[in-house]
Amino acid sequence: MQMSIHALDDEKPYLEIQNLSKSFGNFQALKDISLKINDGDFVCFLGPSGCGKTTLLRCIAGLENQNSGNVYQQQKDISKLPPSSRDFGIVFQSYALFPNLTVFSNIDYGLINKKWKKSDIADRVLGLLKMVGLEEHSSKYPSQLSGGEQQRVALARALATSPGLLLLDEPLSALDAKVRIRLRKQIKDLHRSLQLTTIMVTHDQEEAQSMADRIFVMNAGEIIQSGSPKEIYHKANSPFIADFIGITNFLDAKVLSVDQVQIREKVLKCDTSKFEHNSFVQLAIRPESIKVVEKSNKFRNQISGHLADIEFLGSFQRLYIVISEFNDQTLMVDVGASSDKNEAFTLGQIVTIELPKNAITVYSHG
Ligand code: ATP
């Protein structure tokens, strides 16, 4: 039971999942998932392809039936309700607009089904079109719109009936990079103004980091960590997450004492108080946490290597430094792109770096 890991303090979450499992034949896609989501939160299910994110979202919508476990929305057990009796709006990756209907008719569809009055429908659709910035496009057909515009129509359609919950299944992944970033911001702004509880499925860690209040990281049908984007980034609870979220250097080491490890002949300082003497551990350190320094005799977790490659990445540069003392392992080090000192890097030069001890996370090995 994972309740203790993924529960919030809030006694009355907007959405709660208890011990939910789902199999397709012999394959278990979701394994005993329990989680709580607060009213008004923007939450992301994040994980590699095939980890079960979409299946979990579809179980919340009633588009898949779980084998066991329950889903509660505002304390009401909705586990067995068909999708049409649940309170949500959904946007899929593939727009899923009706090609033979205009933008207006794509949006008013749900309202007609709910037997809204004609005049109310017109007001509502025009309001929604304004909200997503598409007032001018109301009589166009989906094929006459760009991918980003189609996704905004899909968003307006999902919001038409004022659902209590918005479900977004990889809504941005079919779009090109620039449109994706613009729409990311529009969805966030929309969420901020509507305060609507939102769950978005994504495999893109940067997208989750930039949009979510809270991230549930999934792998192989399980939630393996949940927390704010900052918590997940800075306190990844496993090497898998440290590697999946952002870029990380890993080093194999052996524990010497409560604050020292050894990598071949080199001794580094870091907090190993939770690990046994002589045990094998994995150190993780982010490229931006490593500093390029002048070589000094003082012991400050310094090591030198030769600069094997430089990647210019716009606002920063990534140096690839091969450390012979670490059996020629390459460390990535991020430095600013614009200072004169950084521009002076040349391939092959010897660079001294410092691994600040507080920036090193230690994981047990294997
Ligand atoms: P992606 O990012 O690639 O969409 P995901 O994390 O959303 O991945 P799911 O679509 O939830 O993954 O699928 C989880 C697992 O369940 C996958 O291995 C998938 O092949 C399997 N699966 C999903 N739907 C079905 C189905 N209808 N029948 C059989 N297997 C399925």
mmCIF file of C-alpha atoms and ligand atoms in Angstrom:
data_model
loop_
_atom_site.group_PDB
_atom_site.id
_atom_site.type_symbol
_atom_site.label_atom_id
_atom_site.label_comp_id
_atom_site.label_asym_id
_atom_site.label_seq_id
_atom_site.Cartn_x
_atom_site.Cartn_y
_atom_site.Cartn_z
ATOM 1 C CA MET A 1 0.000 0.000 0.000
ATOM 2 C CA GLN A 2 1.543 3.316 -1.132
ATOM 3 C CA MET A 3 -0.790 5.736 0.615
ATOM 4 C CA SER A 4 1.875 7.045 2.963
ATOM 5 C CA ILE A 5 4.169 7.996 0.084
ATOM 6 C CA HIS A 6 1.724 9.782 -2.135
ATOM 7 C CA ALA A 7 -0.809 11.208 0.280
ATOM 8 C CA LEU A 8 -1.190 14.925 0.908
ATOM 9 C CA ASP A 9 -1.988 16.458 4.285
ATOM 10 C CA ASP A 10 -5.293 17.683 2.954
ATOM 11 C CA GLU A 11 -8.030 15.563 4.524
ATOM 12 C CA LYS A 12 -10.382 16.126 1.626
ATOM 13 C CA PRO A 13 -8.588 15.822 -1.682
ATOM 14 C CA TYR A 14 -10.457 16.650 -4.891
ATOM 15 C CA LEU A 15 -9.490 13.312 -6.393
ATOM 16 C CA GLU A 16 -8.352 10.172 -4.645
ATOM 17 C CA ILE A 17 -7.223 6.860 -6.046
ATOM 18 C CA GLN A 18 -7.003 3.863 -3.741
ATOM 19 C CA ASN A 19 -5.090 0.692 -4.569
ATOM 20 C CA LEU A 20 -5.905 0.753 -8.258
ATOM 21 C CA SER A 21 -4.625 -2.076 -10.473
ATOM 22 C CA LYS A 22 -5.192 -2.723 -14.154
ATOM 23 C CA SER A 23 -4.109 -5.625 -16.329
ATOM 24 C CA PHE A 24 -4.327 -6.235 -20.052
ATOM 25 C CA GLY A 25 -4.356 -10.027 -20.310
ATOM 26 C CA ASN A 26 -1.349 -11.237 -18.339
ATOM 27 C CA PHE A 27 0.332 -7.848 -18.425
ATOM 28 C CA GLN A 28 -0.118 -5.677 -15.342
ATOM 29 C CA ALA A 29 -0.118 -2.070 -16.570
ATOM 30 C CA LEU A 30 -0.937 -0.472 -13.184
ATOM 31 C CA LYS A 31 0.147 -1.931 -9.848
ATOM 32 C CA ASP A 32 -1.703 -0.881 -6.708
ATOM 33 C CA ILE A 33 -1.710 2.856 -7.383
ATOM 34 C CA SER A 34 -2.783 5.151 -4.537
ATOM 35 C CA LEU A 35 -2.676 8.926 -4.716
ATOM 36 C CA LYS A 36 -4.465 12.106 -3.724
ATOM 37 C CA ILE A 37 -4.823 15.324 -5.690
ATOM 38 C CA ASN A 38 -5.801 18.643 -4.127
ATOM 39 C CA ASP A 39 -8.574 20.854 -5.431
ATOM 40 C CA GLY A 40 -7.220 23.286 -8.032
ATOM 41 C CA ASP A 41 -3.823 21.608 -8.442
ATOM 42 C CA PHE A 42 -2.080 21.113 -11.767
ATOM 43 C CA VAL A 43 -0.647 17.620 -11.609
ATOM 44 C CA CYS A 44 1.483 15.703 -14.109
ATOM 45 C CA PHE A 45 1.828 11.953 -14.522
ATOM 46 C CA LEU A 46 5.367 11.717 -15.836
ATOM 47 C CA GLY A 47 7.290 8.666 -16.928
ATOM 48 C CA PRO A 48 8.859 6.797 -19.809
ATOM 49 C CA SER A 49 6.836 5.327 -22.639
ATOM 50 C CA GLY A 50 4.692 2.375 -21.583
ATOM 51 C CA CYS A 51 4.857 3.075 -17.825
ATOM 52 C CA GLY A 52 1.053 3.306 -17.531
ATOM 53 C CA LYS A 53 0.388 7.072 -17.456
ATOM 54 C CA THR A 54 -2.325 7.064 -20.103
ATOM 55 C CA THR A 55 -3.945 3.960 -18.659
ATOM 56 C CA LEU A 56 -4.163 5.678 -15.268
ATOM 57 C CA LEU A 57 -5.701 8.785 -16.838
ATOM 58 C CA ARG A 58 -8.179 6.626 -18.750
ATOM 59 C CA CYS A 59 -9.175 4.810 -15.542
ATOM 60 C CA ILE A 60 -9.911 8.214 -13.967
ATOM 61 C CA ALA A 61 -12.086 9.073 -16.974
ATOM 62 C CA GLY A 62 -13.805 5.680 -16.999
ATOM 63 C CA LEU A 63 -12.453 4.978 -20.492
ATOM 64 C CA GLU A 64 -10.698 1.904 -19.028
ATOM 65 C CA ASN A 65 -12.078 -0.259 -16.262
ATOM 66 C CA GLN A 66 -9.636 -1.081 -13.487
ATOM 67 C CA ASN A 67 -9.464 -4.665 -12.212
ATOM 68 C CA SER A 68 -9.402 -3.518 -8.609
ATOM 69 C CA GLY A 69 -9.227 -0.334 -6.590
ATOM 70 C CA ASN A 70 -11.320 2.814 -6.380
ATOM 71 C CA VAL A 71 -11.479 6.351 -7.727
ATOM 72 C CA TYR A 72 -13.128 9.083 -5.654
ATOM 73 C CA GLN A 73 -13.968 12.534 -6.980
ATOM 74 C CA GLN A 74 -14.984 14.968 -4.248
ATOM 75 C CA GLN A 75 -15.374 11.980 -1.900
ATOM 76 C CA LYS A 76 -17.857 10.300 -4.251
ATOM 77 C CA ASP A 77 -16.920 6.821 -5.448
ATOM 78 C CA ILE A 78 -16.950 7.077 -9.264
ATOM 79 C CA SER A 79 -15.099 3.796 -9.860
ATOM 80 C CA LYS A 80 -17.945 2.094 -11.677
ATOM 81 C CA LEU A 81 -19.546 5.060 -13.444
ATOM 82 C CA PRO A 82 -19.432 5.225 -17.252
ATOM 83 C CA PRO A 83 -17.482 8.191 -18.710
ATOM 84 C CA SER A 84 -20.712 10.017 -19.543
ATOM 85 C CA SER A 85 -21.667 10.114 -15.865
ATOM 86 C CA ARG A 86 -18.279 11.427 -14.697
ATOM 87 C CA ASP A 87 -17.398 15.089 -14.376
ATOM 88 C CA PHE A 88 -14.366 15.798 -16.571
ATOM 89 C CA GLY A 89 -13.227 17.356 -19.842
ATOM 90 C CA ILE A 90 -10.464 15.659 -21.814
ATOM 91 C CA VAL A 91 -7.937 16.653 -24.483
ATOM 92 C CA PHE A 92 -6.067 13.968 -26.415
ATOM 93 C CA GLN A 93 -2.721 14.143 -28.165
ATOM 94 C CA SER A 94 -4.330 13.732 -31.563
ATOM 95 C CA TYR A 95 -6.751 16.706 -31.350
ATOM 96 C CA ALA A 96 -9.712 14.373 -32.020
ATOM 97 C CA LEU A 97 -11.847 17.140 -33.519
ATOM 98 C CA PHE A 98 -14.735 16.311 -35.822
ATOM 99 C CA PRO A 99 -13.314 17.120 -39.301
ATOM 100 C CA ASN A 100 -16.737 17.782 -40.836
ATOM 101 C CA LEU A 101 -17.783 20.317 -38.178
ATOM 102 C CA THR A 102 -16.708 23.950 -37.867
ATOM 103 C CA VAL A 103 -14.742 25.155 -34.891
ATOM 104 C CA PHE A 104 -17.969 26.534 -33.394
ATOM 105 C CA SER A 105 -19.836 23.243 -33.844
ATOM 106 C CA ASN A 106 -16.932 21.229 -32.449
ATOM 107 C CA ILE A 107 -17.193 23.265 -29.276
ATOM 108 C CA ASP A 108 -20.977 23.450 -28.931
ATOM 109 C CA TYR A 109 -21.340 19.683 -29.374
ATOM 110 C CA GLY A 110 -21.258 18.856 -25.655
ATOM 111 C CA LEU A 111 -23.591 21.738 -24.818
ATOM 112 C CA ILE A 112 -26.227 20.568 -27.306
ATOM 113 C CA ASN A 113 -25.967 17.096 -25.747
ATOM 114 C CA LYS A 114 -26.601 18.696 -22.370
ATOM 115 C CA LYS A 115 -29.640 20.465 -23.863
ATOM 116 C CA TRP A 116 -28.417 24.005 -23.314
ATOM 117 C CA LYS A 117 -30.568 26.848 -24.756
ATOM 118 C CA LYS A 118 -29.391 28.075 -28.194
ATOM 119 C CA SER A 119 -28.691 31.616 -27.041
ATOM 120 C CA ASP A 120 -26.734 30.397 -24.012
ATOM 121 C CA ILE A 121 -24.722 28.088 -26.261
ATOM 122 C CA ALA A 122 -23.698 30.954 -28.567
ATOM 123 C CA ASP A 123 -22.583 33.075 -25.602
ATOM 124 C CA ARG A 124 -20.657 30.209 -24.064
ATOM 125 C CA VAL A 125 -18.881 29.185 -27.292
ATOM 126 C CA LEU A 126 -17.918 32.765 -28.099
ATOM 127 C CA GLY A 127 -16.609 33.175 -24.556
ATOM 128 C CA LEU A 128 -14.537 30.005 -24.876
ATOM 129 C CA LEU A 129 -13.187 31.024 -28.298
ATOM 130 C CA LYS A 130 -12.142 34.332 -26.806
ATOM 131 C CA MET A 131 -10.484 32.570 -23.898
ATOM 132 C CA VAL A 132 -8.304 30.467 -26.227
ATOM 133 C CA GLY A 133 -7.755 33.380 -28.629
ATOM 134 C CA LEU A 134 -9.621 31.953 -31.617
ATOM 135 C CA GLU A 135 -12.605 34.331 -32.021
ATOM 136 C CA GLU A 136 -11.697 34.901 -35.668
ATOM 137 C CA HIS A 137 -11.706 31.203 -36.515
ATOM 138 C CA SER A 138 -15.152 30.121 -35.413
ATOM 139 C CA SER A 139 -16.452 29.170 -38.875
ATOM 140 C CA LYS A 140 -13.295 27.398 -40.066
ATOM 141 C CA TYR A 141 -12.950 23.621 -40.296
ATOM 142 C CA PRO A 142 -10.196 21.764 -38.377
ATOM 143 C CA SER A 143 -8.179 21.131 -41.563
ATOM 144 C CA GLN A 144 -7.918 24.908 -42.019
ATOM 145 C CA LEU A 145 -6.196 25.321 -38.635
ATOM 146 C CA SER A 146 -2.615 24.766 -37.478
ATOM 147 C CA GLY A 147 -1.873 21.987 -34.969
ATOM 148 C CA GLY A 148 -1.610 24.493 -32.111
ATOM 149 C CA GLU A 149 -4.934 26.109 -33.061
ATOM 150 C CA GLN A 150 -6.641 22.716 -33.292
ATOM 151 C CA GLN A 151 -5.379 21.874 -29.824
ATOM 152 C CA ARG A 152 -6.796 25.159 -28.510
ATOM 153 C CA VAL A 153 -10.171 24.225 -30.021
ATOM 154 C CA ALA A 154 -9.879 20.838 -28.297
ATOM 155 C CA LEU A 155 -9.151 22.663 -25.050
ATOM 156 C CA ALA A 156 -12.182 24.942 -25.488
ATOM 157 C CA ARG A 157 -14.332 21.905 -26.229
ATOM 158 C CA ALA A 158 -13.064 20.116 -23.106
ATOM 159 C CA LEU A 159 -13.924 23.168 -20.997
ATOM 160 C CA ALA A 160 -17.311 23.870 -22.608
ATOM 161 C CA THR A 161 -19.490 22.210 -19.990
ATOM 162 C CA SER A 162 -17.422 23.678 -17.102
ATOM 163 C CA PRO A 163 -16.188 20.311 -15.825
ATOM 164 C CA GLY A 164 -14.674 20.012 -12.373
ATOM 165 C CA LEU A 165 -11.647 18.141 -13.689
ATOM 166 C CA LEU A 166 -9.526 18.654 -16.814
ATOM 167 C CA LEU A 167 -7.617 15.651 -18.195
ATOM 168 C CA LEU A 168 -4.861 16.269 -20.713
ATOM 169 C CA ASP A 169 -3.300 13.249 -22.447
ATOM 170 C CA GLU A 170 0.012 14.381 -23.978
ATOM 171 C CA PRO A 171 -1.764 17.436 -25.442
ATOM 172 C CA LEU A 172 1.420 19.076 -26.675
ATOM 173 C CA SER A 173 3.502 16.225 -28.016
ATOM 174 C CA ALA A 174 2.262 16.403 -31.607
ATOM 175 C CA LEU A 175 3.202 20.080 -31.878
ATOM 176 C CA ASP A 176 6.492 21.600 -32.971
ATOM 177 C CA ALA A 177 8.835 22.966 -30.299
ATOM 178 C CA LYS A 178 7.915 26.652 -30.496
ATOM 179 C CA VAL A 179 4.146 26.110 -30.580
ATOM 180 C CA ARG A 180 4.508 23.626 -27.745
ATOM 181 C CA ILE A 181 6.202 26.163 -25.511
ATOM 182 C CA ARG A 182 3.626 28.856 -26.352
ATOM 183 C CA LEU A 183 0.696 26.532 -25.690
ATOM 184 C CA ARG A 184 2.353 25.310 -22.483
ATOM 185 C CA LYS A 185 2.174 28.863 -21.200
ATOM 186 C CA GLN A 186 -1.405 29.360 -22.432
ATOM 187 C CA ILE A 187 -2.556 26.204 -20.651
ATOM 188 C CA LYS A 188 -0.797 27.311 -17.476
ATOM 189 C CA ASP A 189 -2.361 30.778 -17.664
ATOM 190 C CA LEU A 190 -5.761 29.194 -18.267
ATOM 191 C CA HIS A 191 -5.284 26.927 -15.287
ATOM 192 C CA ARG A 192 -4.274 29.881 -13.128
ATOM 193 C CA SER A 193 -7.370 31.853 -14.061
ATOM 194 C CA LEU A 194 -9.849 28.949 -13.828
ATOM 195 C CA GLN A 195 -8.240 27.177 -10.822
ATOM 196 C CA LEU A 196 -9.488 23.951 -12.333
ATOM 197 C CA THR A 197 -8.010 20.686 -11.038
ATOM 198 C CA THR A 198 -5.955 19.438 -13.966
ATOM 199 C CA ILE A 199 -4.096 16.198 -14.658
ATOM 200 C CA MET A 200 -1.702 16.101 -17.581
ATOM 201 C CA VAL A 201 0.062 13.014 -18.885
ATOM 202 C CA THR A 202 3.489 13.618 -20.367
ATOM 203 C CA HIS A 203 6.769 11.824 -20.997
ATOM 204 C CA ASP A 204 8.539 15.182 -21.314
ATOM 205 C CA GLN A 205 10.227 16.010 -18.012
ATOM 206 C CA GLU A 206 10.823 19.621 -18.957
ATOM 207 C CA GLU A 207 7.123 20.049 -19.726
ATOM 208 C CA ALA A 208 6.157 18.539 -16.363
ATOM 209 C CA GLN A 209 8.752 20.620 -14.512
ATOM 210 C CA SER A 210 7.546 23.852 -16.091
ATOM 211 C CA MET A 211 3.797 23.268 -15.715
ATOM 212 C CA ALA A 212 2.972 21.144 -12.687
ATOM 213 C CA ASP A 213 2.376 22.037 -9.042
ATOM 214 C CA ARG A 214 2.997 18.409 -8.280
ATOM 215 C CA ILE A 215 4.515 15.587 -10.304
ATOM 216 C CA PHE A 216 3.832 11.867 -9.954
ATOM 217 C CA VAL A 217 6.766 10.022 -11.500
ATOM 218 C CA MET A 218 5.783 6.609 -12.816
ATOM 219 C CA ASN A 219 7.735 3.596 -13.937
ATOM 220 C CA ALA A 220 6.553 0.106 -14.846
ATOM 221 C CA GLY A 221 3.002 0.628 -13.587
ATOM 222 C CA GLU A 222 3.960 2.213 -10.261
ATOM 223 C CA ILE A 223 4.317 5.693 -8.819
ATOM 224 C CA ILE A 224 7.917 5.843 -7.700
ATOM 225 C CA GLN A 225 8.025 9.428 -6.397
ATOM 226 C CA SER A 226 5.738 12.412 -6.033
ATOM 227 C CA GLY A 227 6.462 15.999 -5.114
ATOM 228 C CA SER A 228 6.882 19.508 -6.401
ATOM 229 C CA PRO A 229 9.064 19.963 -9.498
ATOM 230 C CA LYS A 230 11.863 21.320 -7.277
ATOM 231 C CA GLU A 231 11.665 18.397 -4.856
ATOM 232 C CA ILE A 232 11.780 15.873 -7.671
ATOM 233 C CA TYR A 233 14.727 17.627 -9.312
ATOM 234 C CA HIS A 234 16.816 18.227 -6.207
ATOM 235 C CA LYS A 235 15.782 15.226 -4.117
ATOM 236 C CA ALA A 236 15.296 12.457 -6.651
ATOM 237 C CA ASN A 237 14.846 9.338 -4.538
ATOM 238 C CA SER A 238 16.559 6.990 -6.988
ATOM 239 C CA PRO A 239 19.226 7.103 -9.706
ATOM 240 C CA PHE A 240 16.446 6.268 -12.201
ATOM 241 C CA ILE A 241 14.619 9.514 -11.383
ATOM 242 C CA ALA A 242 17.820 11.568 -11.166
ATOM 243 C CA ASP A 243 18.617 10.321 -14.661
ATOM 244 C CA PHE A 244 15.099 10.747 -16.053
ATOM 245 C CA ILE A 245 14.617 14.277 -14.678
ATOM 246 C CA GLY A 246 17.273 16.529 -16.136
ATOM 247 C CA ILE A 247 20.887 15.611 -16.803
ATOM 248 C CA THR A 248 23.064 13.963 -14.178
ATOM 249 C CA ASN A 249 26.615 12.661 -13.878
ATOM 250 C CA PHE A 250 26.952 9.317 -12.106
ATOM 251 C CA LEU A 251 30.094 7.977 -10.450
ATOM 252 C CA ASP A 252 30.641 4.592 -8.803
ATOM 253 C CA ALA A 253 32.348 4.873 -5.437
ATOM 254 C CA LYS A 254 33.124 3.042 -2.193
ATOM 255 C CA VAL A 255 32.265 4.433 1.244
ATOM 256 C CA LEU A 256 35.332 5.164 3.399
ATOM 257 C CA SER A 257 33.712 6.959 6.330
ATOM 258 C CA VAL A 258 30.611 9.019 7.201
ATOM 259 C CA ASP A 259 31.779 11.821 4.940
ATOM 260 C CA GLN A 260 34.215 10.293 2.492
ATOM 261 C CA VAL A 261 34.085 8.047 -0.553
ATOM 262 C CA GLN A 262 36.786 6.671 -2.767
ATOM 263 C CA ILE A 263 36.790 6.462 -6.565
ATOM 264 C CA ARG A 264 39.860 4.465 -7.589
ATOM 265 C CA GLU A 265 42.709 6.357 -5.820
ATOM 266 C CA LYS A 266 40.759 9.589 -5.378
ATOM 267 C CA VAL A 267 38.977 10.495 -2.148
ATOM 268 C CA LEU A 268 35.919 12.799 -2.274
ATOM 269 C CA LYS A 269 33.931 14.368 0.532
ATOM 270 C CA CYS A 270 30.147 13.893 0.635
ATOM 271 C CA ASP A 271 27.494 12.825 3.122
ATOM 272 C CA THR A 272 27.516 9.040 3.343
ATOM 273 C CA SER A 273 26.116 8.863 6.863
ATOM 274 C CA LYS A 274 23.270 6.592 5.716
ATOM 275 C CA PHE A 275 25.623 4.044 4.193
ATOM 276 C CA GLU A 276 27.802 1.319 5.601
ATOM 277 C CA HIS A 277 31.540 1.517 5.646
ATOM 278 C CA ASN A 278 33.036 -0.214 2.573
ATOM 279 C CA SER A 279 29.668 -0.422 0.793
ATOM 280 C CA PHE A 280 29.460 0.438 -2.906
ATOM 281 C CA VAL A 281 27.453 3.515 -3.804
ATOM 282 C CA GLN A 282 26.539 5.648 -6.775
ATOM 283 C CA LEU A 283 27.181 9.392 -6.636
ATOM 284 C CA ALA A 284 25.011 11.749 -8.681
ATOM 285 C CA ILE A 285 25.891 15.355 -9.420
ATOM 286 C CA ARG A 286 24.176 17.766 -11.814
ATOM 287 C CA PRO A 287 26.334 19.392 -14.523
ATOM 288 C CA GLU A 288 25.357 22.878 -13.319
ATOM 289 C CA SER A 289 26.545 22.071 -9.787
ATOM 290 C CA ILE A 290 30.120 21.359 -10.853
ATOM 291 C CA LYS A 291 32.406 24.407 -10.876
ATOM 292 C CA VAL A 292 35.378 25.130 -13.086
ATOM 293 C CA VAL A 293 38.078 26.434 -10.722
ATOM 294 C CA GLU A 294 41.723 27.430 -10.564
ATOM 295 C CA LYS A 295 43.722 24.479 -9.294
ATOM 296 C CA SER A 296 44.475 24.890 -5.601
ATOM 297 C CA ASN A 297 46.293 22.725 -3.111
ATOM 298 C CA LYS A 298 43.490 22.877 -0.603
ATOM 299 C CA PHE A 299 41.317 19.766 -0.493
ATOM 300 C CA ARG A 300 38.003 20.883 -1.986
ATOM 301 C CA ASN A 301 36.810 17.919 -4.005
ATOM 302 C CA GLN A 302 38.880 19.079 -6.928
ATOM 303 C CA ILE A 303 39.964 16.992 -9.858
ATOM 304 C CA SER A 304 41.457 17.743 -13.278
ATOM 305 C CA GLY A 305 40.739 16.325 -16.694
ATOM 306 C CA HIS A 306 41.059 17.201 -20.346
ATOM 307 C CA LEU A 307 38.350 18.986 -22.250
ATOM 308 C CA ALA A 308 37.135 16.528 -24.885
ATOM 309 C CA ASP A 309 34.133 18.422 -26.242
ATOM 310 C CA ILE A 310 32.166 21.665 -25.894
ATOM 311 C CA GLU A 311 28.488 21.979 -26.759
ATOM 312 C CA PHE A 312 27.103 25.454 -27.239
ATOM 313 C CA LEU A 313 23.524 25.355 -25.919
ATOM 314 C CA GLY A 314 22.433 28.971 -26.220
ATOM 315 C CA SER A 315 22.383 30.361 -22.719
ATOM 316 C CA PHE A 316 25.083 27.971 -21.470
ATOM 317 C CA GLN A 317 27.860 25.673 -22.654
ATOM 318 C CA ARG A 318 28.266 22.030 -21.723
ATOM 319 C CA LEU A 319 31.856 20.907 -21.265
ATOM 320 C CA TYR A 320 32.745 17.216 -21.537
ATOM 321 C CA ILE A 321 35.748 16.598 -19.315
ATOM 322 C CA VAL A 322 37.535 13.255 -19.357
ATOM 323 C CA ILE A 323 38.969 12.380 -15.958
ATOM 324 C CA SER A 324 41.876 9.946 -16.181
ATOM 325 C CA GLU A 325 41.841 9.439 -12.394
ATOM 326 C CA PHE A 326 38.269 8.149 -12.810
ATOM 327 C CA ASN A 327 39.283 5.600 -15.447
ATOM 328 C CA ASP A 328 38.617 8.086 -18.271
ATOM 329 C CA GLN A 329 35.030 8.697 -17.251
ATOM 330 C CA THR A 330 33.553 11.826 -18.828
ATOM 331 C CA LEU A 331 31.859 14.415 -16.631
ATOM 332 C CA MET A 332 29.463 17.005 -18.032
ATOM 333 C CA VAL A 333 29.919 20.491 -16.622
ATOM 334 C CA ASP A 334 27.619 23.409 -17.477
ATOM 335 C CA VAL A 335 29.069 26.901 -17.573
ATOM 336 C CA GLY A 336 27.634 30.250 -18.678
ATOM 337 C CA ALA A 337 27.940 30.998 -22.371
ATOM 338 C CA SER A 338 28.847 34.619 -22.356
ATOM 339 C CA SER A 339 31.691 35.388 -19.963
ATOM 340 C CA ASP A 340 35.125 35.968 -21.476
ATOM 341 C CA LYS A 341 36.597 33.270 -19.295
ATOM 342 C CA ASN A 342 34.221 30.654 -20.683
ATOM 343 C CA GLU A 343 34.779 31.666 -24.264
ATOM 344 C CA ALA A 344 38.459 30.936 -23.740
ATOM 345 C CA PHE A 345 37.927 27.160 -23.442
ATOM 346 C CA THR A 346 39.777 25.143 -26.041
ATOM 347 C CA LEU A 347 39.541 21.462 -26.799
ATOM 348 C CA GLY A 348 42.256 19.363 -25.204
ATOM 349 C CA GLN A 349 43.079 21.848 -22.437
ATOM 350 C CA ILE A 350 43.384 20.639 -18.855
ATOM 351 C CA VAL A 351 40.469 21.877 -16.734
ATOM 352 C CA THR A 352 40.205 21.673 -12.948
ATOM 353 C CA ILE A 353 36.732 21.179 -11.545
ATOM 354 C CA GLU A 354 35.233 21.137 -8.073
ATOM 355 C CA LEU A 355 32.411 18.814 -7.004
ATOM 356 C CA PRO A 356 30.824 20.662 -4.046
ATOM 357 C CA LYS A 357 30.071 18.067 -1.397
ATOM 358 C CA ASN A 358 26.545 19.361 -0.760
ATOM 359 C CA ALA A 359 25.703 18.941 -4.445
ATOM 360 C CA ILE A 360 26.535 15.234 -4.422
ATOM 361 C CA THR A 361 23.645 12.829 -3.849
ATOM 362 C CA VAL A 362 24.585 9.337 -2.749
ATOM 363 C CA TYR A 363 22.514 6.285 -3.724
ATOM 364 C CA SER A 364 23.042 2.684 -2.787
ATOM 365 C CA HIS A 365 24.403 0.692 -5.683
ATOM 366 C CA GLY A 366 22.101 -1.503 -7.724
HETATM 367 P P1 ATP B 1 3.188 6.381 -23.775
HETATM 368 O O1 ATP B 1 3.931 7.566 -23.233
HETATM 369 O O2 ATP B 1 4.015 5.598 -24.762
HETATM 370 O O3 ATP B 1 1.820 6.694 -24.274
HETATM 371 P P2 ATP B 1 2.088 5.333 -21.279
HETATM 372 O O4 ATP B 1 2.940 5.472 -20.060
HETATM 373 O O5 ATP B 1 0.978 6.297 -21.427
HETATM 374 O O6 ATP B 1 3.021 5.328 -22.548
HETATM 375 P P3 ATP B 1 0.084 3.302 -21.434
HETATM 376 O O7 ATP B 1 -0.512 3.737 -22.726
HETATM 377 O O8 ATP B 1 -0.661 3.575 -20.201
HETATM 378 O O9 ATP B 1 1.569 3.847 -21.291
HETATM 379 O O10 ATP B 1 0.374 1.754 -21.538
HETATM 380 C C1 ATP B 1 0.945 1.024 -20.448
HETATM 381 C C2 ATP B 1 1.204 -0.393 -20.908
HETATM 382 O O11 ATP B 1 -0.036 -1.055 -21.118
HETATM 383 C C3 ATP B 1 1.971 -0.485 -22.210
HETATM 384 O O12 ATP B 1 2.893 -1.535 -22.137
HETATM 385 C C4 ATP B 1 0.898 -0.767 -23.239
HETATM 386 O O13 ATP B 1 1.428 -1.528 -24.315
HETATM 387 C C5 ATP B 1 -0.109 -1.559 -22.439
HETATM 388 N N1 ATP B 1 -1.472 -1.317 -22.945
HETATM 389 C C6 ATP B 1 -2.127 -0.138 -22.949
HETATM 390 N N2 ATP B 1 -3.370 -0.289 -23.478
HETATM 391 C C7 ATP B 1 -3.493 -1.591 -23.818
HETATM 392 C C8 ATP B 1 -4.536 -2.372 -24.395
HETATM 393 N N3 ATP B 1 -5.710 -1.833 -24.720
HETATM 394 N N4 ATP B 1 -4.291 -3.689 -24.604
HETATM 395 C C9 ATP B 1 -3.107 -4.246 -24.250
HETATM 396 N N5 ATP B 1 -2.095 -3.570 -23.699
HETATM 397 C C10 ATP B 1 -2.267 -2.265 -23.479
#
